[in-house]
Coordinates of C-alpha atoms in Angstrom, one line a residue:
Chain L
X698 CA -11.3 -36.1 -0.8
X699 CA -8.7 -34.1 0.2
X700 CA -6.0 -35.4 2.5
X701 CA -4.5 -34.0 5.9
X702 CA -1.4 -34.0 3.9
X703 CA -2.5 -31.9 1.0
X704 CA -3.6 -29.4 3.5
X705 CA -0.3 -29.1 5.1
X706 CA 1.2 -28.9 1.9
X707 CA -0.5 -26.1 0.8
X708 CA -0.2 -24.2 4.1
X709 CA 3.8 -25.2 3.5
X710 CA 3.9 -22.9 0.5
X711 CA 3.8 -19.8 2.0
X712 CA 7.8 -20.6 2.4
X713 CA 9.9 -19.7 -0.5
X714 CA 11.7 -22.5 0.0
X715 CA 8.8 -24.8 -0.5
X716 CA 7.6 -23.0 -3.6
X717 CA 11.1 -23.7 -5.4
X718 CA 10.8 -27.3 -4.2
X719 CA 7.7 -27.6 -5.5
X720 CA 7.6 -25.6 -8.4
X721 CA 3.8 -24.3 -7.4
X722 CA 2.3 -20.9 -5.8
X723 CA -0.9 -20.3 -4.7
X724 CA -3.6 -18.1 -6.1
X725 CA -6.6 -17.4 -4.3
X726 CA -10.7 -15.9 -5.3
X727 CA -11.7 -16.6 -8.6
X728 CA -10.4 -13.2 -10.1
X729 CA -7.2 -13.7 -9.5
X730 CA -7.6 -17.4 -10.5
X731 CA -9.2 -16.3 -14.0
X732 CA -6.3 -13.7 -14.8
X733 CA -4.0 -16.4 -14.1
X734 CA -5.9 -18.8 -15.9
X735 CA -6.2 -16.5 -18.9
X736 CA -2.0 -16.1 -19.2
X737 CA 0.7 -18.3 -19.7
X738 CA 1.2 -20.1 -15.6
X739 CA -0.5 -23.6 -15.5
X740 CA -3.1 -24.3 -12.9
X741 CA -2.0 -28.0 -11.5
X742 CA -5.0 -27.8 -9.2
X743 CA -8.0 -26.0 -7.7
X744 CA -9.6 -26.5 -4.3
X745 CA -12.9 -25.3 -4.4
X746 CA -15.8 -24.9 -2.2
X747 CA -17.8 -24.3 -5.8
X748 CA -16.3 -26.2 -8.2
X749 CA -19.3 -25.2 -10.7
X750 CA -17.7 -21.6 -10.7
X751 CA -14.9 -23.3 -13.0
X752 CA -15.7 -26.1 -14.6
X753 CA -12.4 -27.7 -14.5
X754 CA -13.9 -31.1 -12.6
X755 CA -10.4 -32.8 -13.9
X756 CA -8.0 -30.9 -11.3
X757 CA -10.8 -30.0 -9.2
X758 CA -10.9 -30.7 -5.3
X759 CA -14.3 -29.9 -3.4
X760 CA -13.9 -28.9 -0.3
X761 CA -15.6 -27.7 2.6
X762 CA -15.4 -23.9 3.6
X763 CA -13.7 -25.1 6.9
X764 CA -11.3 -26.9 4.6
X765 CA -10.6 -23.7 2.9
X766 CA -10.2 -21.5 6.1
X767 CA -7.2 -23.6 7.1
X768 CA -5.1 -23.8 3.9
X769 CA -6.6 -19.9 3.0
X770 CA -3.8 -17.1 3.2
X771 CA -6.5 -14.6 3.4
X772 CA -8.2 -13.6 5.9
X773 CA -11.9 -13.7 4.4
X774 CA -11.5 -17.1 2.1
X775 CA -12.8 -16.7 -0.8
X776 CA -14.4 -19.7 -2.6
X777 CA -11.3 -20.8 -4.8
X778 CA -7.4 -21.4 -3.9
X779 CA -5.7 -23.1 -7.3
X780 CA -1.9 -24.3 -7.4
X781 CA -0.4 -22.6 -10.0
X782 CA 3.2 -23.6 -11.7
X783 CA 6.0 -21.2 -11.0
X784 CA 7.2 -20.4 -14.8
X785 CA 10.6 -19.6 -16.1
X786 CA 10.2 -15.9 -17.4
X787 CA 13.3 -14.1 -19.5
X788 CA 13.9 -10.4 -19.6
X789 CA 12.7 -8.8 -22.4
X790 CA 15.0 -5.6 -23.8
X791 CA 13.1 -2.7 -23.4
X792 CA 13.7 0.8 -23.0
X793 CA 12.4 1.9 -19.9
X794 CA 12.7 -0.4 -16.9
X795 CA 11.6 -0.1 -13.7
X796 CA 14.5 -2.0 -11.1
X797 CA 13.9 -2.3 -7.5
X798 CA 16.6 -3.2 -4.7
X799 CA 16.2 -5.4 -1.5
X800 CA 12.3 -4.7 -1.4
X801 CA 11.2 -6.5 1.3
X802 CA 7.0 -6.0 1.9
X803 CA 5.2 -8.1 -0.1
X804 CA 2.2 -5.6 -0.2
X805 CA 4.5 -2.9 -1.4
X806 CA 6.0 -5.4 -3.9
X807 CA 1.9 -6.5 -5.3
X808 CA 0.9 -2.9 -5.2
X809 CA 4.1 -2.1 -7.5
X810 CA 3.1 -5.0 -10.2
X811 CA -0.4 -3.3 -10.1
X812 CA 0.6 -0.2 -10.8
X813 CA 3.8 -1.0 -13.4
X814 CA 0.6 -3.1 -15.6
X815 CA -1.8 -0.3 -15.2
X816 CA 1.2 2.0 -16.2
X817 CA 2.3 -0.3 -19.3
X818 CA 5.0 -2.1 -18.2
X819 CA 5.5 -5.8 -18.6
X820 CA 8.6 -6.7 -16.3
X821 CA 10.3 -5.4 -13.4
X822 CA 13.3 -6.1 -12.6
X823 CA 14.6 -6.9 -8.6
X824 CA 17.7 -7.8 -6.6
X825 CA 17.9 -10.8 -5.8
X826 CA 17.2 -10.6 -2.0
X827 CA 14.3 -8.9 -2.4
X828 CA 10.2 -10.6 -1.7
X829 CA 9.7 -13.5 -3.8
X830 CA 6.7 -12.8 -6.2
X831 CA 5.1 -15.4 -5.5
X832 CA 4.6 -14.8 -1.6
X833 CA 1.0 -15.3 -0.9
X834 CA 1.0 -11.7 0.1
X835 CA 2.6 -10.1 -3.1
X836 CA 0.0 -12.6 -5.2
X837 CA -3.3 -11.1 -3.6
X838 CA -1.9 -7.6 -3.7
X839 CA -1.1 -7.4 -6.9
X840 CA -4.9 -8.3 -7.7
X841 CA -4.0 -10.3 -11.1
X842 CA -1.6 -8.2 -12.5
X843 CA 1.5 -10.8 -11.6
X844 CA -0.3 -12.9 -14.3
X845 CA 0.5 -10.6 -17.0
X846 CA 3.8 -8.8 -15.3
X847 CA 7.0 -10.6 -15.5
X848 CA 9.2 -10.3 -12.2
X849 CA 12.8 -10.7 -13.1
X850 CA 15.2 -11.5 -10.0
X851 CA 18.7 -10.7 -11.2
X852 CA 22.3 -9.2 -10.3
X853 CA 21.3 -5.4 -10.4
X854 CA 24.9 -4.4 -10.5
X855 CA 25.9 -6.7 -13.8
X856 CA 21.6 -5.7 -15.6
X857 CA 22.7 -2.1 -14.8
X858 CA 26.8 -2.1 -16.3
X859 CA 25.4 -4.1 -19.4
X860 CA 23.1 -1.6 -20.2
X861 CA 23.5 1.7 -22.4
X862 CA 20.7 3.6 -21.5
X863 CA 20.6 6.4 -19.0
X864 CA 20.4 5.3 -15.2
X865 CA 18.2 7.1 -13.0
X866 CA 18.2 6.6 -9.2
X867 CA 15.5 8.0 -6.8
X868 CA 16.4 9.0 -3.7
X869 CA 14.5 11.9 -1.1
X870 CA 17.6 14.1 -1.9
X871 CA 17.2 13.7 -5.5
X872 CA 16.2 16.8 -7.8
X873 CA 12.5 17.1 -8.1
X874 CA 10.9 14.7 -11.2
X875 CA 9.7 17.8 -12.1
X876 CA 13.1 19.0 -13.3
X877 CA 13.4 15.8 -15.5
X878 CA 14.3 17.0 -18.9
X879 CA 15.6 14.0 -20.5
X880 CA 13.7 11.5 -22.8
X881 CA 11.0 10.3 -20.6
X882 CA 10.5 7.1 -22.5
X883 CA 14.4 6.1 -22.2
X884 CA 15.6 5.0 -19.2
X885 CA 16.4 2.7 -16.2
X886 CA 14.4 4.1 -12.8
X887 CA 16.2 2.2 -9.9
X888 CA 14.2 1.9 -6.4
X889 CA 15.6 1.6 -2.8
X890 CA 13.9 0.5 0.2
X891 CA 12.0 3.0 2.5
X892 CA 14.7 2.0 5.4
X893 CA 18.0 2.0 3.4
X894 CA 17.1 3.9 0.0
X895 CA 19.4 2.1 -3.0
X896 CA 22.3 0.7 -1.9
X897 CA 25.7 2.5 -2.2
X898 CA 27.0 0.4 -5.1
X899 CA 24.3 0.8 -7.2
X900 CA 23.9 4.1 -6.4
X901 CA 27.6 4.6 -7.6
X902 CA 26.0 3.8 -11.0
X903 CA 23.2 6.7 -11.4
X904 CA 23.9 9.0 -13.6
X905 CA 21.6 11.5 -11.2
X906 CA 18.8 11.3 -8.4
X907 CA 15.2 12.3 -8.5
X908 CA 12.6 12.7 -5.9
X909 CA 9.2 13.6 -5.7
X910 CA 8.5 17.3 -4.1
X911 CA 7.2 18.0 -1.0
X912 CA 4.1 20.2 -1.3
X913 CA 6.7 22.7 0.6
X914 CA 9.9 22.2 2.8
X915 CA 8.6 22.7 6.2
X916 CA 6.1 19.4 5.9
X917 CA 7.7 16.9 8.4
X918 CA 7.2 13.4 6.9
X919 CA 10.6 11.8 5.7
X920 CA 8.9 9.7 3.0
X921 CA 6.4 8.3 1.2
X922 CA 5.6 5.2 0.6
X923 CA 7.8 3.1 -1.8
X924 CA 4.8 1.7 -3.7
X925 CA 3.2 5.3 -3.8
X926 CA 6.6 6.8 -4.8
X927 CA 6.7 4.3 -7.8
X928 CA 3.5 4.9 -9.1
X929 CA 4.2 8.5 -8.9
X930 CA 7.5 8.5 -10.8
X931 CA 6.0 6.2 -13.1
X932 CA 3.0 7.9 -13.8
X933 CA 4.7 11.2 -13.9
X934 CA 6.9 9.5 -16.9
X935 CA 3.9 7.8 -18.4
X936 CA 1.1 11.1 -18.4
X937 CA 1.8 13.5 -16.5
X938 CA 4.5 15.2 -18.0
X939 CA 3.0 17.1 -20.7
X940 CA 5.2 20.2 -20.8
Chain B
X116 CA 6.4 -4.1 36.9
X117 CA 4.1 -4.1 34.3
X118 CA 1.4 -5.9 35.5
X119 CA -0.6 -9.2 33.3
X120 CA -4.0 -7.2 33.2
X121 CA -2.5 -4.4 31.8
X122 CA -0.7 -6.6 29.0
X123 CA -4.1 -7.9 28.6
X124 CA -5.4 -4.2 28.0
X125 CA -3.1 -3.5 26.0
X126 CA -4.0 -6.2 23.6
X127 CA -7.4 -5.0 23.5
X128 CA -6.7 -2.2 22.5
X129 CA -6.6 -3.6 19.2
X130 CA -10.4 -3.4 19.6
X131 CA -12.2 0.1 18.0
X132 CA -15.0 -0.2 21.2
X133 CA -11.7 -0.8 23.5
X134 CA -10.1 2.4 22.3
X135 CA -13.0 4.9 22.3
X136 CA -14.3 3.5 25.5
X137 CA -10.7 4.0 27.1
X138 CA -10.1 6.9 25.1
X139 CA -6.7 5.7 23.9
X140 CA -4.7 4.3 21.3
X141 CA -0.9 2.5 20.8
X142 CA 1.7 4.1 18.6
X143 CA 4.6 2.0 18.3
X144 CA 8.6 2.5 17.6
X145 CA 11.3 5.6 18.7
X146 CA 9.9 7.9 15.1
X147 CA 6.2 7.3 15.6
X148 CA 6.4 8.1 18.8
X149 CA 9.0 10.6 18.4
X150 CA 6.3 12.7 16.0
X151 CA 3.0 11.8 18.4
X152 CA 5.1 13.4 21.4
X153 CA 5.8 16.5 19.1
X154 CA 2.4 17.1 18.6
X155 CA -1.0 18.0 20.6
X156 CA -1.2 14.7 21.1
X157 CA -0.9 13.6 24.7
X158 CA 1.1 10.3 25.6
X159 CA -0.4 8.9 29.0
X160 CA 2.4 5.4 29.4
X161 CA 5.2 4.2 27.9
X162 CA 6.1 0.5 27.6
X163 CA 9.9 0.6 27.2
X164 CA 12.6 -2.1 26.7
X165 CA 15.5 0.8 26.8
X166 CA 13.7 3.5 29.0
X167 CA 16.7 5.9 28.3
X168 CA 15.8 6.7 25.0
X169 CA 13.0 9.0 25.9
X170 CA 13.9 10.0 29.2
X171 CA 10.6 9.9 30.3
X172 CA 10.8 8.1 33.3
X173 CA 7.3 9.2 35.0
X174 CA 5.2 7.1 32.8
X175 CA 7.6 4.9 31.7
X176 CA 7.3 1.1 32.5
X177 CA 10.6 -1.0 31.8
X178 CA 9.6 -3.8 29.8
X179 CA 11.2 -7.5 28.7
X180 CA 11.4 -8.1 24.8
X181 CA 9.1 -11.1 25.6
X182 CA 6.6 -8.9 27.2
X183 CA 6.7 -6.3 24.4
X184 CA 6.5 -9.5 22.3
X185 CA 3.1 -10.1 23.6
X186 CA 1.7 -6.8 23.7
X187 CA 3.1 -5.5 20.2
X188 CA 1.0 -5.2 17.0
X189 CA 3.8 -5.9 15.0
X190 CA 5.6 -8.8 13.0
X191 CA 8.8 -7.3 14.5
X192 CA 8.2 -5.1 18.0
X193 CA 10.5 -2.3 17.9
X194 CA 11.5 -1.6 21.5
X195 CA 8.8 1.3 22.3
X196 CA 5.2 1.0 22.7
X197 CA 3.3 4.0 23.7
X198 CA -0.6 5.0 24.8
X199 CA -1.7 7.8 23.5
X200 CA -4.7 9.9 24.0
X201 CA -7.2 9.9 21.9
X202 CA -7.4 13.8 20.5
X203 CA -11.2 15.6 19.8
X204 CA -10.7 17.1 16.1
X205 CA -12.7 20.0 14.6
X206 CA -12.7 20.3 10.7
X207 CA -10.9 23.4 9.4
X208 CA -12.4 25.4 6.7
X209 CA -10.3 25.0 3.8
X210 CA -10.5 25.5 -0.5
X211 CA -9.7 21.8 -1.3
X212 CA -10.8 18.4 0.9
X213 CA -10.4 14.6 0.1
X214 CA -12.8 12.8 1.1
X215 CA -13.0 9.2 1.5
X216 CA -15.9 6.8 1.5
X217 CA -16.3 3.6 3.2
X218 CA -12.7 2.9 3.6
X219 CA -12.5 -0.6 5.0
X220 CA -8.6 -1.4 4.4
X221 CA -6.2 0.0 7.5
X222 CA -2.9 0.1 5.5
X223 CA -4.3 2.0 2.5
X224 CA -5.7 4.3 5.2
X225 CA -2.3 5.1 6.6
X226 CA -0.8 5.1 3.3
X227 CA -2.9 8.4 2.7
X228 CA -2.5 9.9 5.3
X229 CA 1.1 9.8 4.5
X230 CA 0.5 10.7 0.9
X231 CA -2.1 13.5 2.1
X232 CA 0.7 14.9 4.4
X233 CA 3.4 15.2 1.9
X234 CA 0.8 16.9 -1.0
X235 CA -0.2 19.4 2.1
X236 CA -3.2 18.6 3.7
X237 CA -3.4 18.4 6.6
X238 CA -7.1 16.7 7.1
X239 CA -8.8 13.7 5.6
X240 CA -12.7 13.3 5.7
X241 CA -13.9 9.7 6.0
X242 CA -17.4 8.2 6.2
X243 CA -18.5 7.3 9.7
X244 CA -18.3 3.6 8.7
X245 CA -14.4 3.6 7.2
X246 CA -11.7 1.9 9.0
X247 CA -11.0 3.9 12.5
X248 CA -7.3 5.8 12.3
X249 CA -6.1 4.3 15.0
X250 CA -6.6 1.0 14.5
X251 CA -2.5 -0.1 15.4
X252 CA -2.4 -0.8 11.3
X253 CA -3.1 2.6 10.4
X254 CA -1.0 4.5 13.0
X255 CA 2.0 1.9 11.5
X256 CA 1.1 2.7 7.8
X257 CA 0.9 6.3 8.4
X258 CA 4.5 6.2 10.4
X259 CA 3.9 9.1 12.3
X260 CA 1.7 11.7 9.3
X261 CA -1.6 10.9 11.6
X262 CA 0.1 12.7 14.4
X263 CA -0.1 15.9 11.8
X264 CA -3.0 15.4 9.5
X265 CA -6.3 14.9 11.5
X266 CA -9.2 12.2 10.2
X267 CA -12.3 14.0 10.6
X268 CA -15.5 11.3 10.7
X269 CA -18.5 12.6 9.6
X270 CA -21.5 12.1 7.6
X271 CA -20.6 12.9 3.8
X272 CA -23.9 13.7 2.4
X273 CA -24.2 16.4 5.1
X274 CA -20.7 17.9 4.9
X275 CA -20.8 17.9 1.0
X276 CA -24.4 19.4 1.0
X277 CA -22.9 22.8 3.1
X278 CA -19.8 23.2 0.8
X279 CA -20.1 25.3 -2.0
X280 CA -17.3 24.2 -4.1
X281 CA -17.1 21.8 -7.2
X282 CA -17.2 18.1 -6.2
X283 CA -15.6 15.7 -7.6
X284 CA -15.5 12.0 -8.1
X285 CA -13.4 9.5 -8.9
X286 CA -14.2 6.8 -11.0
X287 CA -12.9 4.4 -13.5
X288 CA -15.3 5.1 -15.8
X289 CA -14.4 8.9 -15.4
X290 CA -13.0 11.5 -17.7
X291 CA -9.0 11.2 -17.6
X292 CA -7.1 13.4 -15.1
X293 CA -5.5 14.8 -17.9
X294 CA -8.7 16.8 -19.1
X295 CA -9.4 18.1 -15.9
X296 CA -9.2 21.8 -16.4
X297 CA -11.0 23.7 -13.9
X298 CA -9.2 25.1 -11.1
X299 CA -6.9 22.9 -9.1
X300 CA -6.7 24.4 -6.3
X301 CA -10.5 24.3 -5.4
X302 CA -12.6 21.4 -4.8
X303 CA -13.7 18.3 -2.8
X304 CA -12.4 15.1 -4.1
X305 CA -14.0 12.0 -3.2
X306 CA -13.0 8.2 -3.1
X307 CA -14.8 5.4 -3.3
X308 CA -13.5 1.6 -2.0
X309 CA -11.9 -0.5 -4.2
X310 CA -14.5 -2.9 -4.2
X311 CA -17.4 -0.6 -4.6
X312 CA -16.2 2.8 -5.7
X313 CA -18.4 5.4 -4.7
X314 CA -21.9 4.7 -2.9
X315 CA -24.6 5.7 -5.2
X316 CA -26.4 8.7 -2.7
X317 CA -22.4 10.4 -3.1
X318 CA -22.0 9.7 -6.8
X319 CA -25.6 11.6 -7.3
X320 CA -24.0 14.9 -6.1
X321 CA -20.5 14.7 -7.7
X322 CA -20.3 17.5 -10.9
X323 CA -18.1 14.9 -12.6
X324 CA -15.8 12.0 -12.6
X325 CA -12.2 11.5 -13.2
X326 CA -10.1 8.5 -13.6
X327 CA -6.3 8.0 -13.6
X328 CA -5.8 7.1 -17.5
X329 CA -4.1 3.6 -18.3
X330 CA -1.3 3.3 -20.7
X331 CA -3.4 2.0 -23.3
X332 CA -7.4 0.6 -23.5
X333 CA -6.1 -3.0 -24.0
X334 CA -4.5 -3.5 -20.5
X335 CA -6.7 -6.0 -18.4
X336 CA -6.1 -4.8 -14.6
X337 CA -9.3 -2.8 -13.8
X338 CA -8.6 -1.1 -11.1
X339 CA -5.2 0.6 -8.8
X340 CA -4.7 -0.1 -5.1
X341 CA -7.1 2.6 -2.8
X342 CA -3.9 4.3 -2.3
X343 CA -2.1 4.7 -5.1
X344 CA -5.1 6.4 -6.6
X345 CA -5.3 9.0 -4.0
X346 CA -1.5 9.8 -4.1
X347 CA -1.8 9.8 -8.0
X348 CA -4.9 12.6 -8.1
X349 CA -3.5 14.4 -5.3
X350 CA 0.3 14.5 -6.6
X351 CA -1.4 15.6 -10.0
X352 CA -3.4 18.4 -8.8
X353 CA -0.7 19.8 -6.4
X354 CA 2.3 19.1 -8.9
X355 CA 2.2 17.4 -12.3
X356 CA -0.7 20.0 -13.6
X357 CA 1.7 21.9 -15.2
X358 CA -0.1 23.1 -18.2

């Protein structure tokens, strides 16, 4: 049986704080459950309105589908919500990293793991103010991927100065990607918000500024958005430049 | 004084039957609104904790922060809240269209619409059964690019039976965009959901499909965000095709 208290726990973990007391996130649908089950986080337990789905009876709670509405983050429950460990993760050297500073949106942060895994990336690296990954939100948008993408919270300023490879910042009044001549599989492609862009001490630290054209000059929109202008810049570095 | 029914009308707004039967829509925040006023479309009231911004005192109604609290459709109001007119649209002939099918999510819908504005088009076409744009969450995700690019509704087997250019679909089990070698610069894209890709009666009259290739055959994520696909396949066609 589950308890009024284990509900309110659970419903308690959409604060960071919480999380880091705890040690646990939530994952929710049996998709997202599976891909986490299938990588290195450790499921401490599952609520389940079909527990047969899983066959983990051990660390398995039944509950009703009203039970699952009110400790659900989603808005259309779906079946399965398991507790998940928060794991330590270290930074792996690399040559190409994608950093992002003060992101905020969750969805924009889920959609960004999404897209760096489909892209072939296995860490990102953020500021440290920016979305904890393991926000409900950031969890469901990134549709599994966070279980096979390391997010790496660190000092951007001290990651950046300690490394030797070029630094690239985006920015709308960068050069156009298209103009990138460099080595495309060498570099360190830093990320602003869509308010503030990068902030001015990082920005101190690019080497140069690239953006992604406008399909001409007299279009009005100021920006795109951030996860869109990642996946572009990334995928532009990944396939589409074949000249 | 802004009166409590019209707080209440406001609200349900939210409501697609609400807006078509009133034949009006919110737009929220100085840019959004800002871009709506500099277009055809037609702004009827204006809910306003600091009126002088706009100077538009005729329809403006001086509002509390609590009351725009309670009518807003965002996590953090941002002193403006407008009603706008709902605009009648007419599809414009044109060489290249993307079409979207049974969209169901109202942020990836304003997501393209931003995307679709900065790669040049200047009109979507969605199934008749696809998220309404302006439901509050699409006007927000679009920040201001719906007041340019129109959202055409229309029945998709019809409008792709009277065009006489390729059709294409997208799909992951498509040909990579990187072997697409016809001309870019004519042809009707279609989208599927993210859930269900393309119904079958559309896939039956696509020439071919495309995918966006992954970095390599062993990554696990199966699918990108609605979205980021669009952007991606756009941004390709108008840009990274360089070859």
């Amino acid at each position: 049986m589950v308890t009024k208290n284990e509900l309110k726990y659970i419903r308690r973990l959409n604060n960071k704080s919480e999380r880091i007391k705890n040690n646990q996130f939530v994952v929710e649908g049996e998709k997202s459950i599976k891909d986490f089950l299938s990588s290195d986080y450790k499921l401490k337990k599952l609520f389940s309105t079909h527990p047969e789905d899983f066959n983990l009876y051990e660390i398995t709670e039944k509950i009703s589908s009203s039970q699952l509405k009110q400790i659900s983050f989603l808005k259309s429950p779906n079946k399965h919500l398991g507790l998940f460990e928060i794991k330590n993760k270290e930074l792996k050297k690399d040559s190409q990293y994608i950093l992002i500073d003060s992101i905020n949106d969750p969805g924009n942060l889920g959609t960004i793991i999404r897209s760096a895994e489909w892209f072939g990336f296995k860490q990102i690296i953020c500021s440290k103010n920016s979305v904890d990954c393991y926000n409900p939100k950031v969890v469901q948008a990134s549709m599994g991927s966070l279980s096979r993408v390391d997010i790496i919270y660190t000092d951007l300023i001290e990651f950046i100065k300690n490394e030797k490879i070029p630094i690239y910042g985006t920015s709308k009044d960068g050069k156009s990607i298209l103009e990138f001549s460099n080595n495309i599989n060498t570099g360190l492609w830093i990320f602003g918000s869509e308010a503030n862009g990068i902030s001015n001490d990082i920005s101190e630290l690019c080497e140069s500024f690239y953006s992604i054209p406008k399909s001409n000059k007299d279009i009005l929109t100021e920006s795109l958005n951030l996860s869109t202008s990642v996946s572009l810049i990334i995928g532009y570095l990944k396939f589409f430049n074949r000249s």
